[in-house]
XYZ file of C-alpha atoms in Angstrom:
688
model
C -0.066 -0.067 -0.137
C 1.389 3.681 -0.681
C 0.613 7.004 0.935
C 0.099 10.490 -0.264
C 1.164 12.753 2.575
C 1.778 16.489 3.167
C 5.203 17.435 4.452
C 6.438 21.061 4.988
C 3.762 22.632 2.602
C 4.701 19.956 -0.004
C 2.987 16.848 -1.147
C 4.896 13.434 -1.373
C 4.161 9.906 -1.933
C 5.788 6.821 -0.826
C 5.164 3.070 0.036
C 4.018 2.228 3.847
C 6.234 -0.013 5.344
C 4.781 -0.026 8.766
C 1.964 1.460 10.612
C 2.082 1.784 14.362
C -0.821 3.717 15.752
C -1.033 7.384 14.668
C 2.117 7.038 12.346
C 3.474 5.478 9.242
C 6.737 4.102 8.230
C 6.936 5.562 4.495
C 9.892 4.472 2.162
C 10.439 7.124 -0.736
C 11.262 6.382 -4.200
C 14.912 7.327 -3.400
C 15.244 4.685 -0.532
C 15.000 7.191 2.230
C 12.531 6.472 4.999
C 10.425 8.983 6.878
C 7.789 8.851 9.704
C 4.527 10.271 8.841
C 1.834 11.089 11.287
C -1.748 10.023 10.379
C -2.977 13.697 10.491
C -0.761 14.351 7.421
C -1.910 11.346 5.589
C -4.213 12.458 2.661
C -4.544 9.360 0.546
C -3.996 5.547 0.514
C -3.580 3.810 -2.809
C -2.430 0.451 -3.940
C -1.746 1.484 -7.623
C 0.203 3.046 -9.377
C 3.431 3.318 -7.916
C 4.173 6.503 -5.748
C 6.336 7.861 -8.621
C 3.967 7.308 -11.305
C 1.078 8.778 -9.123
C 2.926 12.060 -8.808
C 3.777 12.358 -12.435
C 0.097 11.344 -13.538
C -1.182 13.902 -10.713
C 0.853 16.694 -12.062
C -0.495 16.218 -15.644
C -3.904 15.958 -14.641
C -3.622 18.987 -12.679
C -2.318 20.985 -15.643
C -5.285 20.302 -17.403
C -7.844 21.234 -14.592
C -9.743 24.608 -15.666
C -9.591 26.724 -12.638
C -12.770 28.849 -13.176
C -14.838 25.718 -13.854
C -13.554 24.066 -10.736
C -14.229 27.390 -8.726
C -17.803 26.972 -10.008
C -18.103 23.369 -9.171
C -16.904 23.932 -5.697
C -19.784 26.064 -4.487
C -19.438 28.239 -1.218
C -19.133 25.821 1.575
C -15.744 24.267 2.921
C -14.713 20.897 1.216
C -12.249 18.096 1.139
C -10.316 17.587 -1.974
C -11.657 14.025 -2.594
C -15.297 15.278 -2.264
C -14.641 17.989 -4.885
C -12.823 15.429 -7.159
C -15.910 13.054 -6.940
C -18.021 16.267 -8.170
C -15.586 17.311 -10.551
C -14.941 14.113 -12.383
C -18.652 12.816 -12.178
C -17.200 9.490 -10.365
C -15.203 8.251 -7.488
C -11.858 9.580 -8.437
C -9.105 7.476 -9.161
C -5.875 8.134 -7.033
C -4.035 10.225 -9.742
C -7.362 12.186 -10.371
C -7.787 12.843 -6.575
C -4.138 13.795 -6.312
C -4.168 15.814 -9.397
C -7.014 17.936 -8.133
C -5.361 18.340 -4.677
C -2.340 19.715 -6.810
C -4.507 22.032 -8.558
C -6.243 23.441 -5.539
C -3.149 23.786 -3.473
C -1.284 25.744 -6.522
C -4.337 28.176 -6.778
C -4.555 30.115 -3.623
C -6.428 33.115 -5.397
C -9.081 30.539 -6.118
C -9.294 28.672 -3.102
C -8.365 29.322 0.665
C -6.995 26.394 2.466
C -8.515 25.489 5.631
C -6.760 22.341 6.889
C -4.914 19.145 5.759
C -6.413 18.541 2.342
C -9.546 21.039 3.225
C -10.181 24.134 1.078
C -12.912 26.924 0.507
C -13.640 28.569 -2.920
C -12.730 32.353 -2.710
C -15.766 34.842 -2.701
C -16.413 36.171 -6.155
C -15.717 39.800 -5.344
C -12.275 38.772 -3.618
C -11.455 36.598 -6.548
C -12.111 39.447 -9.066
C -9.870 41.653 -7.150
C -7.128 39.144 -6.787
C -7.262 38.262 -10.619
C -7.095 41.996 -11.342
C -4.060 42.298 -9.115
C -2.533 39.354 -10.726
C -3.187 40.872 -14.153
C -1.446 44.043 -12.947
C 1.542 42.311 -11.714
C 1.971 40.441 -14.758
C 1.774 43.572 -16.646
C 4.199 45.124 -14.286
C 6.557 42.409 -14.595
C 6.457 42.781 -18.462
C 7.236 46.461 -18.089
C 9.933 45.713 -15.481
C 11.573 43.308 -17.925
C 11.643 46.085 -20.454
C 13.035 48.347 -18.272
C 15.922 45.776 -17.536
C 16.485 45.268 -21.271
C 16.842 49.252 -21.902
C 19.359 49.553 -18.855
C 21.411 46.711 -20.069
C 21.550 48.431 -23.266
C 22.744 51.629 -21.833
C 19.456 53.542 -22.171
C 17.544 55.341 -19.485
C 13.676 54.372 -19.717
C 11.646 57.442 -19.814
C 9.929 56.531 -16.488
C 13.195 56.704 -14.591
C 14.047 60.137 -15.705
C 12.415 62.444 -13.075
C 13.203 59.936 -10.299
C 16.521 58.935 -11.223
C 18.165 60.271 -8.107
C 15.502 59.212 -5.801
C 15.986 55.659 -7.143
C 19.525 55.865 -5.746
C 19.183 57.653 -2.527
C 15.699 57.161 -1.429
C 14.245 54.253 -3.381
C 11.056 52.674 -3.113
C 12.167 49.414 -3.114
C 8.728 47.716 -4.080
C 8.556 49.916 -7.132
C 9.297 48.112 -10.512
C 11.595 50.722 -11.401
C 13.935 50.067 -8.427
C 13.705 46.373 -9.183
C 14.635 46.742 -12.560
C 17.504 48.840 -11.745
C 18.811 46.310 -9.347
C 18.435 43.464 -11.429
C 19.913 45.114 -14.479
C 22.938 46.166 -12.269
C 23.414 42.351 -10.843
C 23.308 41.117 -14.649
C 25.816 43.610 -15.768
C 27.824 43.173 -12.431
C 27.900 47.095 -11.793
C 26.342 49.106 -9.125
C 23.115 51.115 -9.577
C 25.149 54.277 -9.454
C 27.543 53.340 -12.315
C 24.790 52.119 -14.429
C 23.011 55.395 -13.881
C 26.027 57.231 -14.935
C 26.376 54.957 -17.892
C 22.635 55.708 -18.828
C 22.550 59.488 -18.354
C 20.517 59.179 -15.452
C 23.018 61.333 -13.466
C 25.387 63.448 -15.679
C 28.707 63.138 -13.665
C 30.099 61.588 -10.412
C 30.318 65.017 -9.310
C 26.420 65.257 -9.490
C 26.424 61.740 -7.840
C 28.426 63.020 -4.686
C 26.320 66.110 -4.391
C 23.034 64.542 -4.693
C 23.790 61.933 -2.053
C 24.618 64.769 0.352
C 21.610 66.789 -0.473
C 19.471 63.712 -0.146
C 20.547 63.485 3.298
C 21.044 66.920 4.472
C 18.559 68.840 2.345
C 16.025 66.449 0.956
C 13.643 69.443 0.315
C 16.431 71.299 -1.671
C 18.691 74.075 -0.805
C 16.547 77.067 -1.958
C 14.909 79.408 0.356
C 11.055 80.092 0.334
C 10.367 83.787 -0.204
C 10.696 85.907 3.072
C 10.859 89.424 4.403
C 14.420 90.237 5.074
C 14.463 92.349 8.392
C 16.106 95.841 8.194
C 18.591 96.852 11.142
C 17.775 99.292 13.874
C 17.338 102.662 12.341
C 19.128 104.502 15.510
C 22.525 102.944 15.000
C 25.380 105.216 15.349
C 27.753 105.765 12.499
C 31.410 104.627 13.579
C 34.052 107.296 12.691
C 36.339 104.813 10.867
C 37.175 103.672 7.408
C 37.129 99.851 7.751
C 38.583 97.399 5.270
C 37.990 93.396 4.989
C 40.667 91.123 4.027
C 39.298 87.905 2.239
C 39.569 85.359 -0.715
C 38.724 86.590 -4.096
C 35.604 84.441 -3.833
C 34.008 85.426 -0.681
C 30.622 86.828 -0.618
C 29.891 86.407 3.051
C 32.191 88.940 4.368
C 31.790 88.782 8.109
C 34.802 90.602 9.414
C 36.548 93.935 8.833
C 39.419 95.981 10.463
C 40.184 99.431 11.124
C 42.968 101.535 12.715
C 42.657 105.009 14.237
C 45.366 107.147 15.663
C 43.697 108.959 18.790
C 44.757 112.440 19.525
C 46.816 111.454 22.695
C 49.078 109.222 20.690
C 47.448 105.879 21.196
C 45.842 103.584 18.794
C 42.368 102.161 18.546
C 41.918 98.976 16.657
C 38.491 98.084 15.399
C 37.205 94.567 14.594
C 34.168 94.853 13.039
C 31.758 91.894 12.529
C 28.592 91.692 10.416
C 25.651 91.943 12.608
C 22.373 90.080 11.382
C 21.963 89.433 15.001
C 20.456 93.085 15.227
C 17.557 91.991 13.133
C 17.195 88.305 13.351
C 15.336 87.349 16.578
C 15.445 84.076 18.189
C 12.622 81.821 17.012
C 11.443 84.129 14.124
C 11.426 82.638 10.654
C 14.787 83.584 9.549
C 16.031 81.963 12.893
C 14.244 78.801 12.017
C 16.002 78.632 8.744
C 19.397 79.348 9.990
C 19.064 76.765 12.756
C 17.713 74.154 10.485
C 20.928 74.593 8.576
C 23.334 75.325 11.282
C 26.080 76.589 8.790
C 27.160 77.532 5.363
C 28.283 74.400 3.391
C 31.457 74.946 1.573
C 32.803 72.821 -1.596
C 35.053 73.761 -4.546
C 33.176 76.204 -6.831
C 29.752 76.164 -4.899
C 28.320 76.578 -1.480
C 25.033 76.395 0.288
C 24.491 79.517 2.375
C 23.200 79.321 5.901
C 21.075 82.542 5.431
C 18.803 83.639 2.360
C 21.055 85.518 -0.209
C 18.997 88.445 0.179
C 19.921 88.724 4.054
C 23.449 88.174 3.243
C 23.473 90.811 0.723
C 22.113 93.227 3.121
C 24.325 92.616 6.112
C 27.802 91.402 4.386
C 30.360 94.176 5.061
C 30.420 95.108 1.253
C 32.457 98.168 0.352
C 30.942 101.337 -0.407
C 28.431 101.890 2.533
C 28.100 101.744 5.997
C 26.959 98.503 7.269
C 25.424 97.440 10.619
C 28.186 95.638 12.590
C 29.040 94.683 16.288
C 32.576 96.298 16.780
C 35.180 95.470 19.276
C 37.511 98.285 19.833
C 40.833 97.976 21.431
C 42.856 100.929 22.866
C 46.664 100.332 22.516
C 49.533 101.965 23.853
C 51.507 102.970 20.583
C 54.562 102.039 22.078
C 54.292 99.004 24.102
C 51.077 97.685 22.408
C 49.643 96.951 25.723
C 45.750 96.828 25.590
C 44.447 99.384 27.802
C 40.851 99.094 27.194
C 38.152 97.039 25.128
C 34.792 98.352 24.061
C 32.056 96.850 22.253
C 29.522 98.863 20.352
C 26.698 98.140 17.869
C 26.932 100.595 14.951
C 26.829 101.310 11.405
C 30.800 101.103 9.879
C 31.892 102.529 6.884
C 33.573 100.074 4.506
C 36.099 101.421 2.720
C 37.533 98.498 0.965
C 37.195 94.750 0.483
C 41.007 93.514 0.153
C 41.683 90.139 -1.541
C 44.456 87.806 -0.871
C 44.879 86.915 -4.466
C 45.926 90.539 -5.119
C 47.814 91.333 -2.022
C 49.433 88.055 -0.828
C 52.673 88.578 -3.072
C 52.729 92.353 -2.028
C 52.208 91.989 1.686
C 55.103 89.840 2.913
C 57.087 89.832 6.022
C 60.187 91.219 4.087
C 58.006 94.158 2.494
C 56.441 94.996 5.855
C 59.823 95.171 7.466
C 61.274 97.084 4.890
C 58.033 99.303 4.338
C 58.068 98.774 0.502
C 55.272 98.186 -1.913
C 52.178 100.095 -2.533
C 48.723 98.860 -1.828
C 45.465 99.980 -0.010
C 45.626 100.594 3.667
C 49.257 99.935 3.864
C 50.154 101.954 6.929
C 46.958 100.320 8.912
C 48.051 96.733 7.963
C 51.579 97.672 8.854
C 50.495 98.871 12.382
C 48.356 95.767 12.873
C 51.104 93.511 11.790
C 53.270 94.857 14.716
C 50.563 94.309 17.265
C 49.663 90.468 16.035
C 53.093 89.413 16.256
C 52.977 90.439 19.826
C 49.374 88.774 20.408
C 50.584 85.608 18.740
C 53.616 85.623 21.083
C 51.510 85.986 24.076
C 49.184 83.117 22.812
C 52.126 80.944 22.549
C 53.566 81.558 25.809
C 50.113 80.858 27.295
C 50.105 77.681 25.235
C 53.487 76.570 26.358
C 52.217 77.252 30.009
C 49.765 74.664 29.374
C 52.417 72.265 28.591
C 52.133 72.032 24.788
C 54.798 72.779 22.266
C 54.850 76.062 20.213
C 52.395 76.101 17.464
C 53.714 75.937 13.998
C 52.636 78.032 11.045
C 54.546 76.627 8.218
C 51.755 74.078 6.817
C 50.736 74.577 3.368
C 47.035 74.913 2.435
C 45.327 74.469 -0.934
C 42.537 76.666 -2.390
C 40.075 75.247 -4.841
C 38.802 77.342 -7.815
C 36.330 75.825 -10.297
C 35.336 77.501 -13.413
C 33.293 75.803 -16.098
C 34.480 72.675 -14.959
C 38.212 73.447 -14.710
C 39.807 73.131 -11.324
C 42.814 75.336 -10.329
C 44.558 74.225 -7.070
C 46.658 76.838 -5.470
C 49.263 76.084 -2.964
C 49.072 78.912 -0.066
C 51.460 78.730 2.836
C 49.713 79.447 6.202
C 51.068 82.253 8.551
C 51.477 84.754 5.719
C 50.947 88.189 7.138
C 47.577 88.994 5.829
C 46.366 85.403 7.163
C 47.851 86.080 10.322
C 46.541 89.560 10.980
C 43.043 88.178 10.442
C 43.383 85.028 12.336
C 44.976 86.755 15.451
C 42.555 89.641 15.413
C 39.532 87.068 15.291
C 41.062 85.012 18.001
C 41.339 87.987 20.108
C 37.791 89.050 19.448
C 36.447 85.534 20.308
C 38.454 85.390 23.386
C 37.411 88.859 24.550
C 33.749 88.565 23.895
C 33.830 85.191 25.441
C 35.175 86.832 28.581
C 32.528 89.481 28.205
C 29.677 86.891 28.309
C 31.163 85.215 31.285
C 31.624 88.317 33.255
C 28.157 89.099 32.792
C 26.936 85.723 33.498
C 25.394 85.142 30.287
C 26.005 81.473 28.765
C 27.491 81.074 25.293
C 28.883 78.608 22.896
C 32.592 78.206 23.391
C 35.280 75.892 22.029
C 37.546 74.432 24.548
C 40.473 72.212 24.563
C 42.385 70.352 27.291
C 41.595 69.724 31.014
C 38.906 66.870 30.088
C 38.882 63.434 31.151
C 40.653 60.534 29.917
C 44.057 60.055 28.332
C 45.947 62.678 26.451
C 44.132 62.489 23.152
C 40.817 62.835 25.044
C 41.776 65.649 27.270
C 43.093 67.542 23.908
C 39.962 66.930 21.897
C 38.193 70.049 20.911
C 34.788 70.239 22.342
C 31.899 72.691 22.535
C 30.621 73.634 25.919
C 28.218 76.413 27.149
C 30.515 78.138 29.515
C 33.865 79.808 29.565
C 36.792 77.283 29.557
C 40.387 77.404 28.258
C 41.354 76.405 24.680
C 44.963 75.340 25.532
C 45.633 74.725 21.797
C 45.039 78.337 20.953
C 46.424 79.338 24.166
C 43.669 81.318 25.575
C 41.486 81.374 28.591
C 38.169 81.067 26.701
C 37.545 81.073 23.155
C 33.684 81.695 21.675
C 32.956 81.583 18.263
C 31.354 85.063 17.516
C 33.380 86.465 14.327
C 31.275 84.541 11.691
C 27.415 85.004 12.253
C 26.601 85.225 8.594
C 27.734 81.407 8.024
C 27.765 79.855 11.389
C 24.763 79.360 13.719
C 26.766 79.287 16.844
C 28.255 82.946 16.060
C 24.807 84.086 15.491
C 23.683 82.749 18.882
C 26.736 84.444 20.603
C 26.225 87.604 19.004
C 22.684 87.771 20.543
C 24.300 87.127 23.843
C 26.832 89.816 23.463
C 24.169 92.402 22.284
C 22.406 91.559 25.456
C 25.515 92.076 27.493
C 26.269 95.630 26.034
C 22.642 96.690 26.033
C 21.413 95.453 29.594
C 24.848 95.348 31.474
C 24.374 93.536 34.683
C 20.767 92.507 34.007
C 21.652 90.672 30.712
C 21.159 87.256 32.211
C 17.646 87.860 32.741
C 16.971 89.236 29.491
C 19.358 87.566 27.064
C 17.810 85.314 24.457
C 19.191 82.243 26.101
C 19.158 82.209 30.108
C 21.749 80.360 32.300
C 21.203 76.577 31.888
C 18.774 77.033 28.969
C 18.368 73.341 27.687
C 17.745 74.775 24.353
C 21.509 75.908 24.227
C 22.794 72.283 24.792
C 20.312 71.103 21.809
C 22.009 73.864 19.519
C 25.608 72.491 20.416
C 24.506 69.024 19.796
C 22.879 69.904 16.441
C 25.522 71.993 15.441
C 28.452 69.520 16.119
C 26.389 66.875 14.078
C 25.650 69.133 11.236
C 29.127 70.696 10.842
C 30.741 67.177 10.843
C 28.608 66.161 8.046
C 29.365 69.339 6.164
C 33.010 68.847 6.698
C 32.929 65.080 5.576
C 31.227 66.447 2.107
C 33.747 69.129 1.720
C 36.576 66.618 2.080
C 34.608 64.241 -0.425
C 33.927 66.947 -2.987
C 37.913 68.322 -2.472
C 38.929 64.587 -3.246
C 36.684 64.449 -6.314
C 38.058 67.715 -7.758
C 41.791 66.408 -6.872
C 40.955 63.385 -9.190
C 39.388 65.556 -11.766
C 42.888 67.739 -11.672
C 44.911 64.376 -12.329
C 42.690 63.994 -15.380
C 42.831 67.513 -16.315
C 46.642 67.612 -16.113
C 47.048 64.211 -17.380
C 49.159 63.493 -14.498
C 50.705 60.053 -14.521
C 54.025 60.406 -12.794
C 53.790 62.448 -9.564
C 55.681 63.180 -6.276
C 54.387 62.117 -2.945
C 55.545 62.689 0.634
C 55.041 59.895 3.140
C 52.896 60.969 5.974
C 53.123 57.644 7.783
C 52.905 53.937 7.395
C 51.288 53.197 4.238
C 49.855 56.905 3.630
C 51.112 59.318 1.219
C 50.133 62.857 0.135
C 50.875 64.212 -3.281
C 53.018 67.388 -3.015
C 51.006 69.240 -5.989
C 47.584 68.893 -4.771
C 46.153 67.567 -1.221
C 45.371 64.151 -2.393
C 46.109 61.643 0.246
C 46.650 58.091 -0.833
C 46.774 54.806 1.102
C 49.044 52.139 -0.562
C 48.729 48.801 1.037
C 52.060 46.856 1.064
C 54.325 49.981 0.765
C 57.705 49.069 2.014
C 58.580 50.804 5.431
C 59.706 54.284 4.500
C 60.296 57.198 6.939
C 57.917 59.964 7.651
C 58.364 63.013 5.234
C 60.342 60.938 2.574
C 59.477 62.589 -0.759
C 58.922 59.762 -3.212
C 57.839 59.268 -6.735
C 54.649 57.491 -7.769
C 53.167 56.086 -10.890
C 49.505 56.569 -10.857
C 47.880 53.747 -12.537
C 44.165 54.535 -12.431
C 41.546 56.648 -10.443
C 38.027 56.389 -9.819
C 35.581 59.488 -9.527
C 33.020 57.438 -8.208
C 34.546 55.599 -5.544
C 37.181 58.332 -5.118
C 39.714 55.761 -5.093
C 43.641 55.842 -6.543
C 45.710 53.110 -7.505
C 49.374 53.853 -7.807
C 52.747 52.045 -7.586
C 56.157 53.420 -6.053
C 58.537 54.212 -8.847
C 61.389 55.969 -6.928
C 62.657 56.251 -3.703
C 65.809 58.694 -2.801
C 68.977 56.622 -2.967
C 70.247 58.461 0.262
C 66.836 58.197 2.196
C 68.499 56.483 5.005
C 70.907 59.448 5.716
C 68.058 62.015 5.034
C 66.215 60.595 7.727
C 68.928 60.418 10.112
C 69.429 64.269 9.574
C 65.882 65.441 10.193
C 65.869 68.224 12.460
C 63.079 70.319 14.316
C 62.230 72.504 11.458
C 61.668 69.287 9.224
C 59.759 67.629 11.746
C 57.418 70.616 12.003
C 56.872 70.644 8.501
C 55.862 67.128 8.680
C 53.328 67.934 11.618
C 51.765 70.385 9.370
C 51.437 67.918 6.504
C 49.923 65.273 9.050
C 47.766 68.198 10.082
C 48.796 68.086 13.747
C 49.489 71.755 14.167
C 47.456 72.951 16.888
C 45.982 76.720 15.596
C 42.437 77.289 15.048
C 41.134 76.032 11.433
C 39.898 77.504 8.451
C 40.954 79.489 5.313
C 39.865 82.787 4.102
C 37.109 83.024 1.493
C 34.612 80.840 -0.033
C 37.375 78.518 -1.684
C 38.576 77.308 1.811
C 36.603 79.305 4.257
C 34.709 76.073 4.889
C 34.085 75.324 8.436
C 36.269 77.810 10.237
C 37.987 75.766 12.956
C 37.176 72.846 11.210
C 39.724 70.237 11.341
C 40.086 71.922 14.736
C 37.664 69.356 15.667
C 40.733 67.251 16.192
C 43.502 69.421 17.033
C 42.266 73.241 16.051
C 44.406 72.955 12.831
C 44.874 75.702 10.559
C 45.426 79.340 12.641
C 44.036 81.675 9.824
C 40.382 80.397 9.762
C 39.886 81.891 13.337
C 39.774 84.799 11.102
C 36.532 83.746 9.672
């Protein structure tokens, strides 16, 4: 005797060897024996053989008309053998009963399973809806198959064009478009990103990197809704100065300007003038909501996404030719000793006489030219006076820094500015610590430290950057962190440091500007009326949100700079290049700031310059493959002779100098004090 039974949702047949109580011992055609419980047994039969039964049953099942079977089944629940008798018009033969069972089981749209061998016909309305769904799915599968073929032929289906980016970064994984893209990519053994590039869904790898960032941080786009631009107060006094700014040629958000006035008593008064959108923007108003949502301007070579609407930036940026609203810090100095005799903070209109540009002046304003008094350029006398003061400011900071147990700061690192025009990139080397850099950097550090103390003295909280004195090991202690109370910044050599000099492009600076304005307007009552009161939980939320956004923006800028470095390689057809060993298997090209990792590189000393053969690079993955071509023959001796100066240069190459980060201008202005998140790199960006 043979047995048809159900096992794990499948039907099987075998010869009964024994039966004991509620179970059978069944031998399959393969010789394997299995135990079958009686509740799983569906049909006992003597003939044909189990294997023949399954073959005949499948043939019969394939011939059964489902629509007719559904009509025969009626509305009540039934067993398969009962329906087989009704359908065939006689007591069903074993293959017929088994064939009908197979047909029922493979038609869940028509028949609902109610138990072992028992079913119920689907209601007519449900059946019609299910059949319509199956037909739709069939059509979708046909369309999907067509999409796959088009993609494999490197053609972008029309349906993909409006959703190309969405398919990569925020897809509906149940949609046929995504399924087609995924299937075609797998068949072609490529990635969806590369396939989208090949078919024209994305114009270039640059657009791919940009779109990935936008979908994460600006899913609704980077544009601004129409909004009224608030005007500054009309009763501001006009400063009796002729201020000038110093920025990169591409800078449009001019946050800071400087002035120097000789007083009748022979003293000097230096003015540090900061754009003052905080005079008009108020906490929790519409523009504040925009700025807080963005937290910072996003920089990348050739482009930027501003924190504030363009119209507001245009109204408050310190453009030359008009008196602009500003928060001014005046330092009165002894002209002989350069001692700071007094400081004063005012909100006022500041006449901006000129916007000086590094690109025009860096070659003219050198340390040698300043020492000799040579050259002809705007505001020459003021720059010469500022240069004398900032050197003493730097010396004072370095002495303070050394008192914290840190080695002197090195300003000999090389920066790179990126300029992109019509898809052509220029990468310009620029050494840190040039006079104009240092003037702006030192005066911004001075302002941020002075205003940080002002807030602390008035009992008004602010957003400070602190370094040193934390818990944990040396690295943890020296990590730069943001706090809401005054604390030393050991790397910069100041007792407190509150970002306050870039309110057009950093939300922290705008918040601090509100707090500073409260201090100068309300004095001892400032803690009661300042926008953020002591222990305001919202201030901690701002710090947390800013850190997260700023870190993401910095990563994106690094990604885009790496992309443009690879574009530069293609543009210059660079194949044999010089590189310097940073450490272990990590090198950096000398002409551009492109860092490579070369696994398997022989042990080479830090700072050694070598020659590389660039084999290939990938603008999608941002990877570079290279091989070592040449190592100086006298490398061992050269390394033995390395002195302090060379070691300092290597520190700069490694990004280990400890000053405040950021370059001037939009080309490198990026997150001032950015790399500073690790070690407050690049002093010049304190200037921003």
